[in-house]
Tab-separated table of C-alpha atoms and ligand atoms in Angstrom:
chain	number	residue	atom	x	y	z
X	485	MET	CA	0.000	0.000	0.000
X	486	PRO	CA	2.031	3.015	-1.207
X	487	PHE	CA	-0.075	5.502	0.757
X	488	ILE	CA	0.447	3.799	4.156
X	489	THR	CA	4.170	3.251	3.517
X	490	PHE	CA	4.525	6.863	2.451
X	491	LEU	CA	2.694	8.306	5.430
X	492	SER	CA	4.663	6.181	7.895
X	493	GLN	CA	7.960	7.298	6.313
X	494	PHE	CA	6.798	10.921	6.432
X	495	LEU	CA	6.181	10.548	10.180
X	496	LYS	CA	9.685	9.092	10.660
X	497	HIS	CA	11.588	11.357	8.219
X	498	PRO	CA	9.428	14.436	7.569
X	499	LYS	CA	12.125	16.645	6.019
X	500	ASN	CA	13.489	14.062	3.603
X	501	THR	CA	10.089	12.684	2.661
X	502	GLY	CA	8.585	16.141	2.263
X	503	ALA	CA	5.015	14.964	1.541
X	504	VAL	CA	2.297	12.962	3.265
X	505	ALA	CA	1.187	11.105	0.147
X	506	PRO	CA	2.691	9.829	-3.092
X	507	SER	CA	2.276	11.934	-6.235
X	508	SER	CA	-0.794	11.428	-8.420
X	509	LYS	CA	-0.844	9.726	-11.796
X	510	ARG	CA	-1.664	13.090	-13.387
X	511	LEU	CA	1.452	14.685	-11.890
X	512	ALA	CA	3.535	11.691	-12.989
X	513	GLN	CA	2.212	12.090	-16.544
X	514	LYS	CA	3.041	15.817	-16.564
X	515	MET	CA	6.580	15.074	-15.348
X	516	ALA	CA	7.144	12.305	-17.909
X	517	GLU	CA	5.774	14.415	-20.785
X	518	ALA	CA	9.014	16.367	-20.825
X	519	ILE	CA	11.062	13.291	-21.715
X	520	ASP	CA	11.813	12.451	-25.320
X	521	PHE	CA	11.614	8.676	-24.917
X	522	GLU	CA	12.765	8.029	-28.498
X	523	LYS	CA	16.064	9.792	-27.908
X	524	ALA	CA	16.736	9.205	-24.217
X	525	ARG	CA	19.708	6.924	-23.582
X	526	CYS	CA	19.827	7.491	-19.856
X	527	ILE	CA	17.208	8.822	-17.440
X	528	VAL	CA	17.864	9.331	-13.731
X	529	GLU	CA	15.077	9.599	-11.159
X	530	LEU	CA	15.961	11.201	-7.825
X	531	GLY	CA	13.830	10.419	-4.775
X	532	ALA	CA	11.641	7.775	-6.380
X	533	GLY	CA	9.742	7.063	-3.144
X	534	THR	CA	6.973	4.537	-3.760
X	535	GLY	CA	7.444	4.744	-7.521
X	536	SER	CA	4.699	7.075	-8.817
X	537	PHE	CA	6.996	8.549	-11.485
X	538	THR	CA	8.929	5.306	-11.947
X	539	GLU	CA	5.763	3.514	-13.116
X	540	GLU	CA	5.141	6.158	-15.742
X	541	ILE	CA	8.749	6.128	-16.973
X	542	ILE	CA	8.938	2.328	-17.158
X	543	LYS	CA	5.670	2.237	-19.088
X	544	ARG	CA	7.033	4.612	-21.721
X	545	LYS	CA	10.760	3.948	-21.846
X	546	LYS	CA	12.407	2.162	-24.786
X	547	LYS	CA	14.426	-1.021	-24.378
X	548	HIS	CA	17.704	0.754	-25.136
X	549	THR	CA	17.191	3.338	-22.366
X	550	LYS	CA	18.849	2.964	-19.002
X	551	LEU	CA	16.871	4.124	-15.963
X	552	ILE	CA	18.705	4.841	-12.711
X	553	LEU	CA	16.692	5.317	-9.520
X	554	ILE	CA	18.417	7.012	-6.565
X	555	GLU	CA	16.604	6.829	-3.239
X	556	ILE	CA	17.972	7.711	0.202
X	557	ASN	CA	15.259	6.065	2.310
X	558	GLU	CA	16.013	2.403	3.009
X	559	VAL	CA	12.363	1.302	3.192
X	560	PHE	CA	11.562	2.944	-0.155
X	561	PHE	CA	14.816	1.647	-1.664
X	562	LYS	CA	14.084	-1.984	-0.693
X	563	ASP	CA	10.591	-1.761	-2.116
X	564	LEU	CA	11.847	-0.182	-5.363
X	565	GLN	CA	14.546	-2.831	-5.632
X	566	LYS	CA	11.966	-5.579	-5.220
X	567	ARG	CA	9.619	-4.099	-7.795
X	568	TYR	CA	11.985	-2.771	-10.440
X	569	GLY	CA	15.444	-4.219	-9.688
X	570	GLY	CA	14.934	-7.032	-12.193
X	571	ALA	CA	13.438	-4.885	-14.967
X	572	PRO	CA	15.588	-4.575	-18.117
X	573	GLY	CA	17.866	-1.537	-18.042
X	574	VAL	CA	16.809	-0.454	-14.552
X	575	VAL	CA	19.340	0.160	-11.757
X	576	VAL	CA	18.162	0.970	-8.229
X	577	ILE	CA	20.650	2.757	-5.955
X	578	HIS	CA	20.420	3.292	-2.218
X	579	GLY	CA	22.085	6.642	-1.660
X	580	SER	CA	21.881	10.396	-1.924
X	581	ALA	CA	21.183	12.409	-5.040
X	582	GLU	CA	24.184	14.521	-4.001
X	583	THR	CA	26.383	11.695	-5.303
X	584	ILE	CA	24.709	11.348	-8.709
X	585	GLN	CA	27.997	11.853	-10.559
X	586	THR	CA	29.800	9.058	-8.697
X	587	TYR	CA	26.933	6.648	-9.361
X	588	ILE	CA	26.773	7.321	-13.085
X	589	LYS	CA	30.561	7.046	-13.409
X	590	GLU	CA	30.464	3.659	-11.650
X	591	LEU	CA	27.984	2.575	-14.336
X	592	ASN	CA	30.350	3.843	-17.064
X	593	ILE	CA	27.924	6.551	-18.097
X	594	GLU	CA	29.443	9.893	-18.976
X	595	LYS	CA	26.356	12.115	-19.156
X	596	VAL	CA	22.623	11.629	-18.741
X	597	ASP	CA	19.810	13.021	-20.886
X	598	PHE	CA	17.032	13.593	-18.358
X	599	VAL	CA	16.877	13.903	-14.594
X	600	LEU	CA	13.440	13.655	-12.973
X	601	SER	CA	13.239	14.671	-9.369
X	602	GLY	CA	10.754	14.114	-6.594
X	603	LEU	CA	13.084	15.741	-4.061
X	604	PRO	CA	11.548	18.088	-1.473
X	605	PHE	CA	13.832	21.103	-1.987
X	606	THR	CA	11.692	23.214	0.357
X	607	SER	CA	12.458	21.038	3.376
X	608	LEU	CA	15.987	19.840	2.489
X	609	PRO	CA	18.916	21.841	3.936
X	610	ALA	CA	20.029	24.563	1.484
X	611	GLY	CA	23.553	23.095	1.295
X	612	VAL	CA	22.226	19.658	0.314
X	613	SER	CA	19.936	21.186	-2.324
X	614	SER	CA	22.817	23.233	-3.784
X	615	ARG	CA	25.087	20.216	-3.993
X	616	ILE	CA	22.357	18.175	-5.660
X	617	LEU	CA	21.503	20.842	-8.219
X	618	SER	CA	25.098	21.624	-9.173
X	619	ASN	CA	25.894	17.914	-9.497
X	620	VAL	CA	22.775	17.387	-11.604
X	621	MET	CA	23.946	20.229	-13.881
X	622	ASP	CA	27.317	18.559	-14.303
X	623	ALA	CA	25.786	15.130	-14.899
X	624	LEU	CA	23.437	16.377	-17.642
X	625	GLU	CA	24.505	16.404	-21.256
X	626	GLU	CA	24.490	19.781	-23.006
X	627	ASN	CA	20.857	19.609	-24.139
X	628	GLY	CA	19.785	17.782	-21.032
X	629	LYS	CA	16.688	18.559	-19.000
X	630	PHE	CA	15.898	18.555	-15.333
X	631	ILE	CA	12.252	18.123	-14.360
X	632	THR	CA	11.147	18.569	-10.794
X	633	PHE	CA	7.998	19.405	-8.873
X	634	GLN	CA	7.292	21.564	-5.860
X	635	TYR	CA	4.163	22.388	-3.898
X	636	SER	CA	4.917	26.118	-3.999
X	637	LEU	CA	7.029	28.589	-5.958
X	638	VAL	CA	9.159	29.428	-2.905
X	639	LYS	CA	12.243	27.663	-4.315
X	640	LYS	CA	11.804	28.776	-7.928
X	641	SER	CA	14.498	31.478	-7.877
X	642	PHE	CA	16.858	29.170	-5.969
X	643	ILE	CA	16.454	26.410	-8.592
X	644	GLN	CA	16.651	28.974	-11.391
X	645	GLN	CA	20.222	29.900	-10.425
X	646	PHE	CA	21.404	26.544	-11.742
X	647	PHE	CA	19.658	26.423	-15.137
X	648	GLN	CA	19.497	28.578	-18.241
X	649	THR	CA	15.745	28.302	-18.714
X	650	ILE	CA	12.944	27.249	-16.432
X	651	ASN	CA	9.214	26.974	-17.220
X	652	VAL	CA	6.523	26.184	-14.715
X	653	LYS	CA	3.128	24.487	-15.042
X	654	LYS	CA	0.540	23.950	-12.324
X	655	VAL	CA	-1.001	20.515	-11.875
X	656	TRP	CA	-4.258	20.725	-9.938
X	657	LEU	CA	-4.947	17.011	-9.864
X	658	ASN	CA	-2.546	16.169	-7.053
X	659	PHE	CA	-2.670	16.353	-3.277
X	660	PRO	CA	-1.713	19.081	-2.714
X	661	PRO	CA	-1.722	20.731	-6.178
X	662	ALA	CA	1.824	21.006	-7.471
X	663	TYR	CA	4.026	22.971	-9.847
X	664	VAL	CA	6.170	21.157	-12.390
X	665	PHE	CA	9.447	22.930	-13.166
X	666	TYR	CA	10.889	22.170	-16.599
X	667	CYS	CA	14.550	23.227	-16.524
X	668	ARG	CA	17.067	23.219	-19.336
X	669	LYS	CA	20.786	23.248	-19.026
X	670	LYS	CA	21.162	25.216	-22.261
X	671	ASN	CA	19.117	28.152	-23.528
X	672	GLY	CA	15.992	27.056	-25.340
X	673	ARG	CA	12.280	26.567	-25.058
X	674	ALA	CA	11.580	24.635	-21.883
X	675	GLU	CA	7.796	24.639	-22.202
X	676	ASN	CA	6.566	21.108	-21.632
X	677	GLY	CA	10.111	20.037	-22.169
X	678	ALA	CA	9.555	18.767	-25.689
X	679	ALA	CA	11.597	21.434	-27.481
G	932	SAM	C1	8.158	14.139	-1.911
G	932	SAM	S1	8.830	12.481	-1.882
G	932	SAM	C2	8.531	12.054	-3.604
G	932	SAM	C3	8.383	10.570	-3.834
G	932	SAM	C4	7.889	10.185	-5.231
G	932	SAM	N1	8.779	10.635	-6.258
G	932	SAM	C5	6.523	10.770	-5.479
G	932	SAM	O1	6.460	11.802	-6.176
G	932	SAM	O2	5.532	10.206	-5.001
G	932	SAM	C6	10.574	12.781	-1.775
G	932	SAM	C7	11.474	11.582	-1.936
G	932	SAM	O3	12.834	12.008	-1.994
G	932	SAM	C8	13.643	11.124	-1.201
G	932	SAM	N2	14.875	11.846	-0.854
G	932	SAM	C9	15.021	12.894	0.007
G	932	SAM	N3	16.298	13.322	0.012
G	932	SAM	C10	16.981	12.558	-0.866
G	932	SAM	C11	18.345	12.537	-1.314
G	932	SAM	N4	19.262	13.386	-0.850
G	932	SAM	N5	18.671	11.620	-2.254
G	932	SAM	C12	17.770	10.731	-2.744
G	932	SAM	N6	16.485	10.698	-2.342
G	932	SAM	C13	16.084	11.603	-1.431
G	932	SAM	C14	12.733	10.776	-0.046
G	932	SAM	O4	13.159	9.656	0.661
G	932	SAM	C15	11.397	10.586	-0.783
G	932	SAM	O5	11.293	9.302	-1.301
């Protein structure tokens, strides 16, 4: 039961979990829309939790695409490993998004095309968020995209410091309603990520 697991982990680790319930299917679809699944060779998901976004990515991803899940919470990690560890091209890592570069290097991957994040930047310490975002920037290939969601726009200018362009869309069908941030490493049209 993702909802019960999620709530119990929120009660134990409120700042890292950052939400009382998993994201909705609608939010997952809006996040995944930004990915060009034909072209993606490597997608990284940060803070996969109970797998709301993972489900959507696995449904759409091509056989040739590698998907790396990085999750800091041991309970979530074990569950993700059980569910997706055996899926073709999927690697589940128990660790912090701060170390994204080390993980991809260990997998002999130089750069990644898309990074999807469920990380709660509003409740994470500023230093941790900065390290994550600057390492994500370095891990992304030149035309790479970073897609994240937040429940408010409080961290928009903070996140904006790291990317050339950032577009925001509100998704009402989520508890609570959320904003999806489509960020590009290089200048360009970030709307819906498809450009
Ligand atoms: C708001 S939840 C999102 C979960 C899921 N993506 C969703 O949308 O339902 C945040 C997730 O980020 C994870 N997390 C927090 N800090 C992290 C870090 N430094 N590295 C990796 N995962 C982290 C939490 O354990 C939790 O699973």
